[in-house]
Tab-separated table of C-alpha atoms in Angstrom:
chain	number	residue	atom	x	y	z
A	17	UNK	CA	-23.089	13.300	33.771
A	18	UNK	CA	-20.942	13.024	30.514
A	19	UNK	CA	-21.673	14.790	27.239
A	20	UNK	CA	-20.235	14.718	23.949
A	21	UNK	CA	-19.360	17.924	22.565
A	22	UNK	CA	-22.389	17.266	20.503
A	23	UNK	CA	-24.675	17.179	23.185
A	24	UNK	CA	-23.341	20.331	24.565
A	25	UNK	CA	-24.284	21.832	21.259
A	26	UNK	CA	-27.889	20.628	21.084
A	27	UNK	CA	-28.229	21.259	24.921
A	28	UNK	CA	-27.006	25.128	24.575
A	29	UNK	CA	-29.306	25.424	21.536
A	30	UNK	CA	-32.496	23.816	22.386
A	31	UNK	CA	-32.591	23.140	25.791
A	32	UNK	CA	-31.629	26.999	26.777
A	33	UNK	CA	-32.017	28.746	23.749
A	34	UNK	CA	-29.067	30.462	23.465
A	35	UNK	CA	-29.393	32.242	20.392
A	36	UNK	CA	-32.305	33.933	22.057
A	37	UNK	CA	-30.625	35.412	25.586
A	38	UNK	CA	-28.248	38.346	26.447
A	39	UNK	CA	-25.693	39.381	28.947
A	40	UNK	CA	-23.616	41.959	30.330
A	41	UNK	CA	-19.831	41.827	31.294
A	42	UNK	CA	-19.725	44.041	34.276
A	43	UNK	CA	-16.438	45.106	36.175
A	44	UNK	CA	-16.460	45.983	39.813
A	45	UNK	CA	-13.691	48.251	41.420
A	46	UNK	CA	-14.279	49.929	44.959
A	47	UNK	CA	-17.397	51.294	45.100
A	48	UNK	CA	-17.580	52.074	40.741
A	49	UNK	CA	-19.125	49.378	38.735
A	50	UNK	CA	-19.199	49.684	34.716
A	51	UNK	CA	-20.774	47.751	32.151
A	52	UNK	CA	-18.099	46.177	29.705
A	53	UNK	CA	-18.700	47.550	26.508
A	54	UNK	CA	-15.444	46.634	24.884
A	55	UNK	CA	-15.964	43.903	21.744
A	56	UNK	CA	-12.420	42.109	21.719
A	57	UNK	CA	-13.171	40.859	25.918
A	58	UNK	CA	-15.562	38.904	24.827
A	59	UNK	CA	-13.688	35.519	23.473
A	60	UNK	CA	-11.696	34.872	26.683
A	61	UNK	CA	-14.927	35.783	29.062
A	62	UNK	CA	-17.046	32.826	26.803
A	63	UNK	CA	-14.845	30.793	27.482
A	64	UNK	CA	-15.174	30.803	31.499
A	65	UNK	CA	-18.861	31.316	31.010
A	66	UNK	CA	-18.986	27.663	29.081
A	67	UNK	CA	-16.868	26.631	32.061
A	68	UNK	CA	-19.343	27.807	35.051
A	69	UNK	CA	-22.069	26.331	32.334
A	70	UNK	CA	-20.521	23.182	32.190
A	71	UNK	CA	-20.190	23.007	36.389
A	72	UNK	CA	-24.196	24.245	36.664
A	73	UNK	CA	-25.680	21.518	34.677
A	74	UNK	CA	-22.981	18.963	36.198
A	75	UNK	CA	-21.621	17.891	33.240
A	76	UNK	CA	-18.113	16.166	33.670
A	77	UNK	CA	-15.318	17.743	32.143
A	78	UNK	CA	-10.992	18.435	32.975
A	79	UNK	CA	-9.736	21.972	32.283
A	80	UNK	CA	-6.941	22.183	30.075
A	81	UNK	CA	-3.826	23.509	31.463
A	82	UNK	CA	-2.077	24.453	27.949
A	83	UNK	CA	-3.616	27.520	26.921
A	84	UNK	CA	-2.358	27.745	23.670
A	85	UNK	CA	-2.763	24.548	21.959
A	86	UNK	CA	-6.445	22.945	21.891
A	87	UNK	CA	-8.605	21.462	23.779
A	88	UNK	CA	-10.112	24.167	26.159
A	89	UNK	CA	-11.975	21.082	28.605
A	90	UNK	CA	-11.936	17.582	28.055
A	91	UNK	CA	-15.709	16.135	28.061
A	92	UNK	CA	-13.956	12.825	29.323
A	93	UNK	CA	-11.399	13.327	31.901
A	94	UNK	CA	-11.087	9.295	32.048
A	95	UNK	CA	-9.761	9.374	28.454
A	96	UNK	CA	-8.526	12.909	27.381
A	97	UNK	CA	-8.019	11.133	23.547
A	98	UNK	CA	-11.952	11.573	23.110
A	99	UNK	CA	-14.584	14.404	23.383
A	100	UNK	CA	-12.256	17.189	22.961
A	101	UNK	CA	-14.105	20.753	23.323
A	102	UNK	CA	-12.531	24.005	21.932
A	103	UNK	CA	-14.640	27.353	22.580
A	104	UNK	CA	-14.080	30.498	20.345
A	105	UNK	CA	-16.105	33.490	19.931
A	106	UNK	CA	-16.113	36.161	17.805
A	107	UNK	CA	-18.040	39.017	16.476
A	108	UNK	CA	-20.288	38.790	14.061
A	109	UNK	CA	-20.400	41.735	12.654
A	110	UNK	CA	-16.997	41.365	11.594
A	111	UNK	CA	-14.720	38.770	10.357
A	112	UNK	CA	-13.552	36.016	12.732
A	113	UNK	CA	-10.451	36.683	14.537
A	114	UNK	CA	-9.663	34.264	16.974
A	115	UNK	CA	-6.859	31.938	16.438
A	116	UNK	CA	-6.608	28.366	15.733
A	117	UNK	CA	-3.396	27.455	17.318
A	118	UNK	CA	0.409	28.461	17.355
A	119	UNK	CA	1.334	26.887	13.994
A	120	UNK	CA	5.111	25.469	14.948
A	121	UNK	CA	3.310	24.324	18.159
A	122	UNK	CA	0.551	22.305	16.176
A	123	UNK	CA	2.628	20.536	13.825
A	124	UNK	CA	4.359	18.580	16.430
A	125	UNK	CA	1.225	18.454	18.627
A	126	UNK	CA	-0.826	16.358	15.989
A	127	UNK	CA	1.894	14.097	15.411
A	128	UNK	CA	2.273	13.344	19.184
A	129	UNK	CA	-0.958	13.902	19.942
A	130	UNK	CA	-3.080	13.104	16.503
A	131	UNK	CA	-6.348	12.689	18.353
A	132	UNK	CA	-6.064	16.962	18.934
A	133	UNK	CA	-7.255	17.172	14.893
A	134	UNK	CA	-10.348	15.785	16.291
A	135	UNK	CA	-11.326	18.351	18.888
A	136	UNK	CA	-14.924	19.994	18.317
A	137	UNK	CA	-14.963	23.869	17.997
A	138	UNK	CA	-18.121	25.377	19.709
A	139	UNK	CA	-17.977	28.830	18.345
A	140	UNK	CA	-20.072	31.840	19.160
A	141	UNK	CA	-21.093	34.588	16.627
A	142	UNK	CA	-21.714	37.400	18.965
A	143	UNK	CA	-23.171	41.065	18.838
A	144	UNK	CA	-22.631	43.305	21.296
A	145	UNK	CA	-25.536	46.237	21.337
A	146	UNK	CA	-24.999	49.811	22.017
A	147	UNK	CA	-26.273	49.470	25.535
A	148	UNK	CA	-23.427	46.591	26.074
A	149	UNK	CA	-25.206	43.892	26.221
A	150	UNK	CA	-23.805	40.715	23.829
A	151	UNK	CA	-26.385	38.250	21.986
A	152	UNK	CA	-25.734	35.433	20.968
A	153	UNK	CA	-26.400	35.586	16.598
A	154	UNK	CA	-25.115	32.501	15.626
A	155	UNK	CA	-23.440	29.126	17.390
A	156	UNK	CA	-21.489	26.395	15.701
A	157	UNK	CA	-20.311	22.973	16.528
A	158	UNK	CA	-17.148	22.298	13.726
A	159	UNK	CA	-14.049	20.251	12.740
A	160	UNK	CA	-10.491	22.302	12.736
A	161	UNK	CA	-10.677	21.509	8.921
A	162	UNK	CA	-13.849	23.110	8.082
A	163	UNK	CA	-13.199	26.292	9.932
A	164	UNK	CA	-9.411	27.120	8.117
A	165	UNK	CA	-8.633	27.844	4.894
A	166	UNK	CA	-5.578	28.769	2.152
A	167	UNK	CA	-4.581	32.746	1.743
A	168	UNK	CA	-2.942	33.855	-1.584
A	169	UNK	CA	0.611	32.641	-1.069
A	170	UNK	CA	0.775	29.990	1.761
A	171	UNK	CA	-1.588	26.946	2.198
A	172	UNK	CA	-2.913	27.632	5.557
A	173	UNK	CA	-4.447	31.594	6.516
A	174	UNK	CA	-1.562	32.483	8.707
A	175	UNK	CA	-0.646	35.273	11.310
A	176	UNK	CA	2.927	36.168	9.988
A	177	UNK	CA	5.141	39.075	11.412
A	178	UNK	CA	7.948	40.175	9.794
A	179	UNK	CA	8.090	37.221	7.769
A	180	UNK	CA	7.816	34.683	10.676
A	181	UNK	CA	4.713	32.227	10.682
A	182	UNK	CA	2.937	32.678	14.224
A	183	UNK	CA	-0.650	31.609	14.285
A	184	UNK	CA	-3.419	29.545	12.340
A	185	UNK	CA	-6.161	31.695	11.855
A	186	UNK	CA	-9.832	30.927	10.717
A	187	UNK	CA	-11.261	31.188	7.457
A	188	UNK	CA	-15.143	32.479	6.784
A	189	UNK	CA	-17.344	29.427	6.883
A	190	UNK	CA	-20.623	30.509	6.944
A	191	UNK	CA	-21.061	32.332	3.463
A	192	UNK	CA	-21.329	31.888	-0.503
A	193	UNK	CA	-20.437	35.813	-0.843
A	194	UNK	CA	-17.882	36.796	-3.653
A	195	UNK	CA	-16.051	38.640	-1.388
A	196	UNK	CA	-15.408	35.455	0.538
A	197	UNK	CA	-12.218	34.153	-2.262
A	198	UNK	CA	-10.898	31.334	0.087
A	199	UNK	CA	-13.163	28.668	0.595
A	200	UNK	CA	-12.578	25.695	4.585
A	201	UNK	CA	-11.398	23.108	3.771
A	202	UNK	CA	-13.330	20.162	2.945
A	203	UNK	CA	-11.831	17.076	4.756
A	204	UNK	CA	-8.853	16.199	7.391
A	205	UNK	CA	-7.013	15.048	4.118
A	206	UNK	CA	-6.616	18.472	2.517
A	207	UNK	CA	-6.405	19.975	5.913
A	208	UNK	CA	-3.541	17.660	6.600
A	209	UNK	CA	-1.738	18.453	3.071
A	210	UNK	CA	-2.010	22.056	3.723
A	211	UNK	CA	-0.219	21.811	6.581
A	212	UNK	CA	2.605	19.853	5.120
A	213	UNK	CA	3.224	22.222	2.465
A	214	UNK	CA	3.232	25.171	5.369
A	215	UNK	CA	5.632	22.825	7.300
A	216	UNK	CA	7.888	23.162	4.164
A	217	UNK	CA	7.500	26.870	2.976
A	218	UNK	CA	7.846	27.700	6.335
A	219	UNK	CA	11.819	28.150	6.812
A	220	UNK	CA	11.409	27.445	10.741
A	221	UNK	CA	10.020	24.168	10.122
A	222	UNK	CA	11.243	23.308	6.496
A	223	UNK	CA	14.179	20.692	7.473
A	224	UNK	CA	11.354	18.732	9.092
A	225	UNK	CA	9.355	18.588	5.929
A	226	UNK	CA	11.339	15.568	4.529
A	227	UNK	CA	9.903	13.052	7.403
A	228	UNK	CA	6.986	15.324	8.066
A	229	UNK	CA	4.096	13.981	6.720
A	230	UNK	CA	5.194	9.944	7.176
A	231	UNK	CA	5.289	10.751	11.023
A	232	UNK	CA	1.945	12.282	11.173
A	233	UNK	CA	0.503	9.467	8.428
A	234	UNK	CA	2.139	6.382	10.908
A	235	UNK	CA	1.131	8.115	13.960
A	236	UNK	CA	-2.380	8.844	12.866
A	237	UNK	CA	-2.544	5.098	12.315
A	238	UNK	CA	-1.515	4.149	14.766
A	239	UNK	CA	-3.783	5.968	16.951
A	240	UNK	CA	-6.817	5.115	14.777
A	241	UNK	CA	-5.972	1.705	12.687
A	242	UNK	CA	-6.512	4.117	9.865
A	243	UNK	CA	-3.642	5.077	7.270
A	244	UNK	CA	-4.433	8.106	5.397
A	245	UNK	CA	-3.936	8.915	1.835
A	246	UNK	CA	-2.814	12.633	1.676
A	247	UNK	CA	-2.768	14.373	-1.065
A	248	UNK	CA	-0.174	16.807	-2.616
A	249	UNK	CA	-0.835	20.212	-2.267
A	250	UNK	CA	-0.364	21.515	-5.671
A	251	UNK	CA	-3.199	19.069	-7.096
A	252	UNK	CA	-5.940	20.591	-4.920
A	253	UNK	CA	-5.022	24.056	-4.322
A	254	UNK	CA	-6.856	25.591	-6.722
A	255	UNK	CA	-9.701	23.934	-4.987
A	256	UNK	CA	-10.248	26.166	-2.514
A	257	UNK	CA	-10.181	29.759	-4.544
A	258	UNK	CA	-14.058	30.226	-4.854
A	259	UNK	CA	-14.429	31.677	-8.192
A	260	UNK	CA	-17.414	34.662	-9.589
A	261	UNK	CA	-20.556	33.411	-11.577
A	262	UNK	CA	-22.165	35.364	-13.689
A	263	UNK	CA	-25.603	36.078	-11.678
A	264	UNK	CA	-23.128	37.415	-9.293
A	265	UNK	CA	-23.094	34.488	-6.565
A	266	UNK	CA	-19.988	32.608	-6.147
A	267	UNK	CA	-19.080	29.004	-5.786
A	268	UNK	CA	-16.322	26.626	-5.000
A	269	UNK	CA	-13.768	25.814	-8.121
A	270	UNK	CA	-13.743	22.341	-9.368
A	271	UNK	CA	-10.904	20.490	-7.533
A	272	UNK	CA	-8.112	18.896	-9.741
């Protein structure tokens, strides 16, 4: 049978009650056996666990053979444009730290490929107990928009080492604290501008930046029959800096 990513969602959260299960990784050598009790295996092992999950409820799906760009499966191997599914996992005692994508990857996938911006991430808030066992806290079906952000001097939150842009990381989604400055992004548009101003600042991608955003804007139209209207960074940056109230709760600044 086919599902929407959506489906999977509501199946995983109200047909099996995820939130309310546990499990063990377990690793099996000769004749030892040990109970995985290490936090940072748990991403990658979700991931083949939605997998085997997917192939026990026989729910159609194609694997994706580029590991580092998104989609994870395709819900509809007859047209791999639609029903894209990304899995991440991460725990939530901590802040996430997956990663989105390899940025200088991802700005020429989505113009190539624009239909990628509209992969569903189904990510997993996890806990693992003393005893090694991982519950599920928390499960959420999102857009690549509303799970990024900006970071002090660059538009997207970026891995960077030794001054080289590697990775899109996430942003914190699911709270109003103060200690949360950055606010996700609120729409594909801003997402979209972000990006173009990264292309730019970036210096391994800056002499793309000229034609940059008018091949992602005629692609994505051509894709959809739908020409965006993008706007420049600089007039909704300060946006997404979530700024202190007085009763001590915090809240999104007033975009320009």
């Amino acid at each position: 049978m086919k599902l929407t990513a959506e489906q999977v969602y509501e199946k995983l959260l109200n047909e099996d009650k995820i939130l309310e299960q546990k499990g063990q990784i377990k690793f099996y050598l000769n004749d030892v056996d040990v109970v995985v009790k290490q936090k940072d295996v748990v991403g990658n092992i979700m991931q083949e666990w939605l997998e085997c999950w997917l192939k026990k409820n026989g729910v159609e799906y194609a694997p994706s053979h580029n590991t580092q760009m998104p989609p994870d499966f395709f819900l509809n191997p007859d047209d791999q444009t639609k029903d894209l599914l990304e899995v991440k996992a991460f725990n939530y005692e901590a802040q996430p730290g997956f990663d989105i994508a390899d940025f200088n990857a991802y700005q020429e996938e989505i113009i190539r490929e624009p239909y990628m911006l509209h992969a569903k991430y189904l990510v997993f808030g996890y806990k693992m107990q003393a005893d090694g066992y991982v519950v599920i806290k928390k499960m959420w079906l999102k857009n690549v928009w509303d799970i990024c952000r900006r970071m002090e001097k660059w538009p997207l939150n970026l891995q960077i080492k030794d001054k080289v842009v590697h990775k899109i990381r996430p942003g914190i989604w699911y709270s109003e604290s103060n200690r949360v400055k950055f606010t996700t992004f609120s729409c594909l548009e801003h997402f979209i501008s972000a990006m173009e101003q990264t292309v730019y600042k970036n210096p391994k991608t800056r002499e793309l930046s000229g034609e940059w955003l008018e091949d992602f804007v005629a692609s994505y139209q051509k894709m959809y029959g739908v020409k965006l209207d993008i706007p420049r960074w600089n007039s909704i940056a300060d946006g997404y800096v979530r700024k202190k109230t007085t009763n001590g709760k915090a809240k999104r600044a007033a975009k320009s």
